[in-house]
Short mmCIF file of C-alpha atoms and ligand atoms in Angstrom, two decimals:
data_model
loop_
_atom_site.label_atom_id
_atom_site.label_comp_id
_atom_site.label_asym_id
_atom_site.label_seq_id
_atom_site.Cartn_x
_atom_site.Cartn_y
_atom_site.Cartn_z
CA MET A 1294 -0.01 0.03 -0.08
CA SER A 1295 1.27 3.50 -0.86
CA GLU A 1296 1.99 5.62 2.13
CA SER A 1297 0.95 9.12 3.09
CA VAL A 1298 3.55 11.30 4.64
CA THR A 1299 3.08 13.91 7.45
CA VAL A 1300 5.89 16.26 8.35
CA GLU A 1301 5.00 18.42 11.13
CA ASN A 1302 7.24 21.24 12.43
CA VAL A 1303 10.35 19.26 11.88
CA SER A 1304 13.77 21.01 12.80
CA LYS A 1305 17.15 19.44 12.58
CA VAL A 1306 20.08 20.95 14.22
CA TYR A 1307 23.63 19.61 13.70
CA GLY A 1308 26.00 20.36 16.54
CA LYS A 1309 24.91 23.11 18.78
CA SER A 1310 23.34 25.64 16.46
CA LYS A 1311 23.49 24.65 12.98
CA TYR A 1312 20.04 24.70 11.68
CA ALA A 1313 19.79 22.21 8.62
CA LEU A 1314 15.96 22.18 8.78
CA GLN A 1315 13.71 24.96 10.38
CA ASN A 1316 10.08 24.14 11.29
CA VAL A 1317 9.24 22.22 8.10
CA SER A 1318 5.63 21.05 7.70
CA PHE A 1319 3.71 19.34 4.89
CA ASP A 1320 1.28 16.61 4.02
CA LEU A 1321 1.64 14.30 1.12
CA SER A 1322 -1.12 11.96 -0.05
CA PRO A 1323 -0.78 8.51 -1.15
CA GLY A 1324 0.46 7.89 -4.68
CA LYS A 1325 1.64 11.49 -5.09
CA PHE A 1326 5.01 12.54 -6.55
CA LEU A 1327 6.57 15.21 -4.45
CA VAL A 1328 9.87 16.91 -5.65
CA LEU A 1329 11.84 19.07 -3.05
CA LEU A 1330 13.85 21.60 -4.92
CA GLY A 1331 16.54 23.78 -3.53
CA PRO A 1332 20.10 24.95 -3.93
CA SER A 1333 23.09 23.01 -2.42
CA GLY A 1334 23.05 23.18 1.37
CA SER A 1335 19.22 24.04 1.66
CA GLY A 1336 18.56 20.90 3.73
CA LYS A 1337 17.15 18.47 1.11
CA THR A 1338 19.21 15.51 1.90
CA THR A 1339 18.65 16.16 5.67
CA LEU A 1340 14.81 16.19 5.20
CA LEU A 1341 14.91 12.96 2.98
CA ARG A 1342 17.10 11.14 5.51
CA SER A 1343 14.90 12.23 8.21
CA ILE A 1344 11.84 10.79 6.54
CA ALA A 1345 13.91 7.61 5.84
CA GLY A 1346 14.97 7.45 9.49
CA ILE A 1347 18.62 7.46 8.81
CA GLU A 1348 18.88 11.02 10.58
CA LYS A 1349 17.22 11.60 13.92
CA ILE A 1350 15.02 14.92 14.01
CA THR A 1351 15.66 17.58 16.75
CA GLU A 1352 12.14 18.73 16.97
CA GLY A 1353 8.68 17.90 15.41
CA ARG A 1354 7.08 14.76 14.22
CA ILE A 1355 7.04 12.61 11.13
CA ALA A 1356 4.23 10.11 10.34
CA LEU A 1357 3.79 7.46 7.57
CA SER A 1358 0.20 6.70 6.89
CA GLY A 1359 -0.79 8.27 10.28
CA LYS A 1360 1.68 6.06 12.17
CA CYS A 1361 4.31 8.13 14.05
CA VAL A 1362 7.74 7.07 13.05
CA ALA A 1363 9.70 10.10 14.65
CA ASP A 1364 9.04 12.58 17.46
CA ASN A 1365 10.87 13.42 20.76
CA LYS A 1366 10.19 10.01 22.10
CA VAL A 1367 9.81 7.68 18.96
CA HIS A 1368 12.47 6.80 16.41
CA VAL A 1369 11.48 3.78 14.02
CA SER A 1370 14.63 2.55 12.18
CA PRO A 1371 14.81 2.81 8.55
CA ASN A 1372 14.17 -0.98 7.77
CA GLU A 1373 10.96 -0.87 9.86
CA ARG A 1374 9.66 1.96 7.71
CA ASN A 1375 7.81 0.94 4.56
CA LEU A 1376 10.11 2.71 2.13
CA SER A 1377 13.13 2.37 -0.06
CA MET A 1378 15.77 4.83 -1.14
CA VAL A 1379 17.70 5.60 -4.41
CA PHE A 1380 21.02 7.40 -3.75
CA GLN A 1381 23.15 9.64 -6.06
CA ASP A 1382 26.06 7.26 -5.96
CA TYR A 1383 23.88 4.04 -6.60
CA ALA A 1384 25.14 2.30 -3.36
CA LEU A 1385 25.12 -1.29 -4.87
CA TRP A 1386 26.71 -4.31 -3.44
CA PRO A 1387 29.89 -4.87 -5.54
CA HIS A 1388 30.30 -8.51 -4.53
CA LEU A 1389 26.61 -9.47 -5.61
CA SER A 1390 25.34 -9.95 -9.09
CA VAL A 1391 22.82 -7.56 -10.49
CA LEU A 1392 19.99 -10.09 -9.71
CA ASP A 1393 21.26 -10.73 -6.24
CA ASN A 1394 21.45 -7.12 -5.49
CA VAL A 1395 17.75 -6.69 -6.22
CA ALA A 1396 16.84 -10.13 -4.64
CA PHE A 1397 18.73 -9.20 -1.55
CA ALA A 1398 16.37 -6.14 -0.92
CA MET A 1399 13.43 -8.54 -0.73
CA LYS A 1400 14.72 -10.55 1.88
CA ARG A 1401 12.65 -8.61 4.51
CA TYR A 1402 9.40 -9.74 2.78
CA GLY A 1403 10.15 -13.35 3.82
CA LEU A 1404 9.63 -14.89 0.56
CA ARG A 1405 11.43 -18.18 -0.76
CA LYS A 1406 14.67 -17.66 -2.53
CA GLU A 1407 13.38 -18.64 -5.91
CA ASP A 1408 10.27 -16.36 -5.61
CA ARG A 1409 12.60 -13.50 -4.70
CA ARG A 1410 14.70 -14.20 -7.86
CA GLU A 1411 11.59 -14.43 -10.11
CA ALA A 1412 10.21 -11.05 -8.87
CA SER A 1413 13.73 -9.54 -9.12
CA ARG A 1414 13.97 -10.87 -12.83
CA LYS A 1415 10.57 -9.15 -13.61
CA VAL A 1416 11.52 -5.78 -12.25
CA LEU A 1417 15.00 -5.95 -13.98
CA GLU A 1418 13.11 -6.57 -17.15
CA LYS A 1419 11.01 -3.38 -16.67
CA VAL A 1420 14.17 -1.20 -16.20
CA GLY A 1421 15.64 -2.82 -19.46
CA LEU A 1422 18.37 -4.93 -17.67
CA SER A 1423 17.24 -8.60 -18.60
CA SER A 1424 20.50 -9.24 -20.40
CA HIS A 1425 22.60 -8.13 -17.33
CA VAL A 1426 21.16 -10.01 -14.46
CA ASP A 1427 24.51 -12.16 -13.94
CA ASN A 1428 26.88 -9.19 -14.33
CA TYR A 1429 28.41 -7.44 -11.38
CA PRO A 1430 27.84 -3.73 -10.63
CA GLY A 1431 31.54 -2.94 -11.53
CA GLU A 1432 30.78 -4.39 -15.15
CA LEU A 1433 28.08 -1.78 -15.81
CA SER A 1434 27.94 1.95 -16.87
CA GLY A 1435 26.79 4.51 -14.38
CA GLY A 1436 23.28 4.60 -16.11
CA GLU A 1437 22.87 0.85 -15.87
CA GLN A 1438 24.02 0.74 -12.17
CA GLN A 1439 21.43 3.44 -11.43
CA ARG A 1440 18.77 1.36 -13.13
CA VAL A 1441 19.83 -1.58 -10.86
CA ALA A 1442 19.33 0.82 -7.94
CA LEU A 1443 16.00 1.80 -9.20
CA ALA A 1444 14.91 -1.88 -9.65
CA ARG A 1445 16.16 -2.66 -6.12
CA ALA A 1446 13.90 0.24 -4.83
CA LEU A 1447 10.95 -0.89 -6.90
CA VAL A 1448 10.91 -4.50 -6.15
CA GLY A 1449 7.96 -5.67 -4.07
CA GLN A 1450 7.55 -2.19 -2.84
CA ASN A 1451 5.01 0.55 -3.48
CA GLY A 1452 4.95 2.21 -0.12
CA LEU A 1453 7.20 5.15 -0.37
CA LEU A 1454 10.22 5.86 -2.68
CA LEU A 1455 12.80 8.24 -1.78
CA PHE A 1456 15.26 9.72 -4.25
CA ASP A 1457 18.33 11.74 -3.44
CA GLU A 1458 19.50 13.43 -6.76
CA PRO A 1459 19.63 9.99 -8.47
CA LEU A 1460 20.43 11.55 -12.08
CA SER A 1461 23.07 14.05 -11.07
CA ASN A 1462 26.06 11.69 -11.77
CA LEU A 1463 24.82 10.73 -15.40
CA ASP A 1464 25.15 12.22 -18.89
CA ALA A 1465 22.61 14.44 -20.16
CA ASP A 1466 20.80 12.13 -22.61
CA LEU A 1467 20.84 9.32 -20.12
CA ARG A 1468 19.47 11.69 -17.49
CA ASP A 1469 16.44 12.41 -19.65
CA ARG A 1470 15.72 8.75 -20.36
CA LEU A 1471 16.11 7.58 -16.75
CA ARG A 1472 13.91 10.54 -15.56
CA VAL A 1473 11.09 9.48 -17.89
CA GLU A 1474 11.35 5.91 -16.61
CA ILE A 1475 11.31 6.90 -12.87
CA SER A 1476 8.18 9.06 -13.55
CA MET A 1477 6.43 6.18 -15.41
CA LEU A 1478 7.41 3.39 -13.18
CA SER A 1479 6.67 4.97 -9.84
CA ARG A 1480 3.16 6.00 -11.08
CA GLU A 1481 2.63 2.51 -12.69
CA MET A 1482 3.19 1.07 -9.16
CA ASN A 1483 1.10 3.74 -7.64
CA ALA A 1484 3.91 4.53 -5.05
CA THR A 1485 4.33 7.70 -3.02
CA SER A 1486 7.48 9.41 -4.12
CA VAL A 1487 9.77 12.08 -2.56
CA TYR A 1488 12.45 13.27 -4.88
CA ILE A 1489 15.08 15.75 -4.33
CA THR A 1490 17.01 17.89 -6.82
CA HIS A 1491 18.61 21.16 -7.37
CA ASP A 1492 17.56 21.11 -11.02
CA GLN A 1493 14.47 23.16 -11.76
CA SER A 1494 13.79 21.57 -15.06
CA GLU A 1495 13.90 18.00 -13.45
CA ALA A 1496 11.50 19.21 -10.81
CA PHE A 1497 8.92 20.62 -13.24
CA ALA A 1498 9.24 17.58 -15.48
CA LEU A 1499 8.57 15.02 -12.54
CA ALA A 1500 6.49 16.57 -9.96
CA ASP A 1501 2.76 16.44 -9.09
CA ILE A 1502 3.81 18.81 -6.18
CA ILE A 1503 6.94 20.83 -5.76
CA GLY A 1504 8.44 22.05 -2.39
CA VAL A 1505 11.04 24.75 -2.59
CA LEU A 1506 13.61 24.88 0.18
CA GLU A 1507 15.73 27.74 1.20
CA LYS A 1508 18.20 27.56 4.09
CA GLY A 1509 16.35 24.81 5.68
CA CYS A 1510 12.86 26.26 5.38
CA LEU A 1511 10.13 25.08 3.12
CA VAL A 1512 9.22 28.51 1.55
CA GLN A 1513 6.53 27.23 -0.96
CA MET A 1514 4.64 24.11 -1.76
CA GLY A 1515 2.30 23.78 -4.83
CA THR A 1516 1.70 22.36 -8.20
CA PRO A 1517 4.46 23.09 -10.79
CA GLU A 1518 1.87 25.47 -12.41
CA GLU A 1519 1.24 27.32 -9.21
CA ILE A 1520 5.06 27.69 -8.38
CA TYR A 1521 5.64 28.99 -12.13
CA SER A 1522 2.70 31.49 -12.14
CA SER A 1523 2.92 32.68 -8.58
CA PRO A 1524 6.15 32.18 -6.99
CA ALA A 1525 5.98 33.11 -3.25
CA THR A 1526 9.10 34.99 -2.86
CA PRO A 1527 11.64 36.41 -5.23
CA PHE A 1528 13.94 33.44 -4.31
CA VAL A 1529 11.46 30.99 -5.57
CA ALA A 1530 10.95 33.00 -8.69
CA ARG A 1531 14.76 33.20 -9.35
CA PHE A 1532 15.28 29.44 -8.62
CA THR A 1533 12.60 28.30 -10.95
CA GLY A 1534 13.72 30.04 -14.09
CA LEU A 1535 13.72 33.63 -15.31
CA ALA A 1536 14.61 35.65 -18.31
CA GLY A 1537 15.54 38.56 -16.00
CA GLU A 1538 14.34 41.17 -13.51
CA LEU A 1539 13.17 44.63 -13.86
CA ARG A 1540 13.27 47.46 -11.39
CA VAL A 1541 9.82 49.23 -11.90
CA GLU A 1542 7.48 52.14 -10.93
CA VAL A 1543 3.97 51.00 -10.26
CA GLU A 1544 1.53 53.27 -12.19
CA HIS A 1545 -1.46 51.84 -10.62
CA PHE A 1546 -3.09 48.61 -9.27
CA LEU A 1547 -5.75 47.34 -11.40
CA ASN A 1548 -7.28 44.76 -8.99
CA ASP A 1549 -6.27 42.46 -6.15
CA ASN A 1550 -3.75 40.80 -8.34
CA SER A 1551 -2.22 42.93 -10.98
CA ALA A 1552 -0.79 46.25 -11.68
CA VAL A 1553 0.22 48.51 -14.50
CA VAL A 1554 4.12 49.05 -14.13
CA ARG A 1555 6.68 50.70 -16.05
CA SER A 1556 10.51 50.19 -16.22
CA PHE A 1557 12.92 53.12 -16.22
CA GLY A 1558 14.46 54.43 -19.41
CA GLU A 1559 13.51 56.70 -22.23
CA ASN A 1560 11.72 54.08 -24.47
CA ALA A 1561 10.09 52.14 -21.57
CA LYS A 1562 6.30 51.73 -21.97
CA PRO A 1563 3.75 50.53 -19.38
CA PHE A 1564 2.99 46.93 -19.13
CA ILE A 1565 0.87 44.63 -16.96
CA ALA A 1566 2.38 42.38 -14.14
CA LEU A 1567 0.77 40.05 -11.67
CA GLY A 1568 1.24 40.85 -8.03
CA LYS A 1569 -0.57 41.83 -4.93
CA GLY A 1570 -0.23 45.54 -3.79
CA THR A 1571 1.89 45.67 -0.63
CA ASP A 1572 -0.05 48.80 0.74
CA LYS A 1573 -0.07 50.17 -2.79
CA ALA A 1574 3.63 50.37 -3.10
CA LYS A 1575 5.01 52.95 -5.63
CA PHE A 1576 8.10 50.75 -6.70
CA GLY A 1577 8.88 47.14 -7.12
CA HIS A 1578 10.62 44.42 -8.91
CA VAL A 1579 9.19 42.44 -11.86
CA MET A 1580 10.50 38.89 -12.28
CA VAL A 1581 10.11 37.84 -15.97
CA ARG A 1582 9.67 34.33 -16.95
CA PRO A 1583 11.47 33.44 -20.33
CA ALA A 1584 8.14 32.52 -22.00
CA ALA A 1585 6.73 35.96 -21.22
CA VAL A 1586 9.20 37.70 -23.44
CA GLN A 1587 8.49 38.17 -27.08
CA LEU A 1588 10.98 39.80 -29.54
CA CYS A 1589 9.75 42.15 -32.02
CA SER A 1590 11.03 44.95 -34.34
CA VAL A 1591 12.60 47.86 -32.58
CA THR A 1592 10.19 50.25 -34.18
CA ASP A 1593 7.06 48.26 -33.14
CA ASP A 1594 4.55 50.30 -31.23
CA ASN A 1595 3.65 47.34 -28.93
CA ALA A 1596 7.19 47.08 -27.68
CA HIS A 1597 7.39 47.76 -23.76
CA MET A 1598 11.25 48.10 -23.83
CA ARG A 1599 14.18 48.22 -26.26
CA ALA A 1600 17.26 46.08 -26.22
CA THR A 1601 20.25 44.84 -28.28
CA ILE A 1602 20.96 41.32 -29.11
CA LYS A 1603 24.12 40.08 -27.41
CA ASP A 1604 24.12 36.35 -28.22
CA VAL A 1605 22.00 33.82 -30.11
CA ALA A 1606 22.11 30.02 -29.92
CA PHE A 1607 20.38 27.54 -32.31
CA ARG A 1608 18.20 25.15 -30.04
CA GLY A 1609 16.59 23.03 -32.65
CA HIS A 1610 12.93 24.23 -31.82
CA GLY A 1611 14.07 27.77 -32.22
CA TYR A 1612 16.68 30.22 -31.34
CA GLU A 1613 17.59 31.43 -27.90
CA HIS A 1614 18.67 34.92 -27.23
CA VAL A 1615 20.42 36.88 -24.70
CA VAL A 1616 19.79 40.69 -24.83
CA MET A 1617 21.05 43.81 -23.18
CA LEU A 1618 18.57 46.43 -21.92
CA GLU A 1619 19.10 50.19 -22.43
CA ASP A 1620 20.36 50.30 -18.83
CA GLY A 1621 22.84 47.48 -19.26
CA ALA A 1622 20.90 44.63 -17.57
CA GLN A 1623 20.71 41.42 -19.45
CA PHE A 1624 17.80 39.15 -20.06
CA ALA A 1625 18.50 35.55 -21.12
CA ASN A 1626 16.71 32.40 -22.34
CA ILE A 1627 14.41 34.28 -24.78
CA LEU A 1628 13.17 31.86 -27.28
CA SER A 1629 12.05 32.76 -30.90
CA HIS A 1630 11.34 30.98 -34.13
CA HIS A 1631 13.23 33.79 -35.88
CA LYS A 1632 16.84 34.33 -35.69
CA HIS A 1633 18.10 37.86 -34.52
CA GLU A 1634 21.60 38.60 -35.25
CA ARG A 1635 24.05 39.84 -32.65
CA GLY A 1636 24.26 43.58 -32.40
CA THR A 1637 20.76 44.24 -33.91
CA GLY A 1638 18.13 46.32 -31.97
CA VAL A 1639 14.90 44.64 -30.98
CA GLY A 1640 11.76 45.49 -29.12
CA LEU A 1641 10.47 43.33 -26.18
CA ILE A 1642 6.91 42.71 -25.51
CA PHE A 1643 5.99 41.38 -21.93
CA ASN A 1644 3.08 39.03 -21.45
CA PHE A 1645 1.51 39.63 -18.08
CA GLU A 1646 1.24 35.90 -17.35
CA GLY A 1647 4.81 35.49 -16.84
CA CYS A 1648 5.50 38.94 -15.25
CA ILE A 1649 5.37 38.78 -11.50
CA LEU A 1650 5.57 41.97 -9.46
CA PHE A 1651 7.09 42.01 -5.89
CA PRO A 1652 6.24 45.48 -4.63
CA ASP A 1653 8.82 47.11 -2.35
CA THR A 1654 8.00 47.16 1.21
CA THR A 1655 10.59 49.81 1.88
CA PRO A 1656 8.84 53.23 2.59
CA ASP A 1657 9.31 55.72 -0.39
CA ARG A 1658 11.29 58.07 1.81
CA GLU A 1659 13.99 55.46 2.28
CA LEU A 1660 14.09 54.83 -1.29
CA SER A 1661 14.62 58.52 -2.30
CA ASP A 1662 17.35 58.46 0.37
CA LEU A 1663 19.08 55.49 -1.30
CA SER A 1664 18.94 57.15 -4.77
CA ALA A 1665 20.08 60.54 -3.46
P1 ADP B 1766 21.37 19.70 0.43
O1 ADP B 1766 21.14 18.23 0.32
O2 ADP B 1766 20.18 20.57 0.28
O3 ADP B 1766 22.57 20.08 -0.19
P2 ADP B 1766 22.06 19.12 3.22
O4 ADP B 1766 20.74 18.50 3.94
O5 ADP B 1766 23.13 18.00 2.89
O6 ADP B 1766 21.72 20.02 2.10
O7 ADP B 1766 22.71 20.13 4.25
C1 ADP B 1766 21.92 21.17 4.88
C2 ADP B 1766 23.07 21.89 5.76
O8 ADP B 1766 23.28 21.01 6.97
C3 ADP B 1766 24.34 22.39 5.14
O9 ADP B 1766 24.68 23.55 5.67
C4 ADP B 1766 25.11 21.25 5.56
O10 ADP B 1766 26.51 21.73 5.56
C5 ADP B 1766 24.84 20.83 6.96
N1 ADP B 1766 24.96 19.49 7.18
C6 ADP B 1766 24.47 18.35 6.63
N2 ADP B 1766 24.89 17.22 7.26
C7 ADP B 1766 25.67 17.54 8.28
C8 ADP B 1766 26.37 16.94 9.33
N3 ADP B 1766 26.36 15.57 9.33
N4 ADP B 1766 27.15 17.53 10.26
C9 ADP B 1766 26.94 18.98 10.38
N5 ADP B 1766 26.38 19.72 9.31
C10 ADP B 1766 25.82 18.96 8.48
MG1 MG B 1767 21.95 16.80 -0.89
#
């Protein structure tokens, strides 16, 4: 049975005062795929290891399907939790064959040796390793070894799968293929999954739900669409992919969730951005998603700003541009079907759906002091 995961006010302190996790809470329903996304050092591994029971938590409570596995009194050991884990470095037994590596993981289910081997053969077939069952891990490529680790996690198990950056040691094309397999197999088995990564494209591709970690705090949790369209903080916006950022003046708020704003500079025109008015602030920052920028001719009346093409790269499905704005700031990752040559002038049109306004909370007087 796939497990639900409840994490309540969990903190983890290393040594005397190093907070690796601070008051983290979330609920994950059975069968869902959660990706925890955050930069290096944000506490991802600590959180995953706490759920696994490898790490003891300092404060809070963790429950699997309603049963408490960790709090200030209880600590259920990893092998008594209904879960399995896939690590970045595969962690296979070097002296066991591929088949035995997988079959060994089933020992705890108390099956006969032949039944274990039969089940292991089936799952190895699923991950495309039928012809390697008698090989040893040292005879396999990195991608094949990670497939063995995946088979070992999946065999006889659909409770909870924990993944700690399983693709980060693999080449790009292999990474994409194995990512799709993880996505399909975990869902086919109806397992609950918690997957950690620092790679936002991996997170968006895999997740039903994304949780963003910053310095040990869970700063936002939501569907990929929610995180992309309404990031809770500038940090979340930056970490999930931007073309660039603009300092803007707020001309007026249209309603509860959008405003007309204008960047500085001679040729800047007003455009619409999404964002709640923090006491109707006069200034703010607009975080611009790559898909929200359209390139046009420099004389186009619809252009909100002007820029110069600094670089262009062919990407198969189009051309990716880097531009420099009139104030010297750069915008990157701007896709267009049309190639714009380096050095040419262009106009930028902003689509409000990918323009997120974070109003300044600093009082105006302080701002004018700053610019004085
Ligand atoms: P991530 O997986 O996101 O890179 P980690 O959970 O590994 O982050 O680490 C979070 C923070 O806790 C980091 O500052 C790290 O240096 C610290 N940390 C992790 N493990 C230990 C440990 N065993 N002892 C002391 N500090 C640790
Ligand atoms: Mg880590």
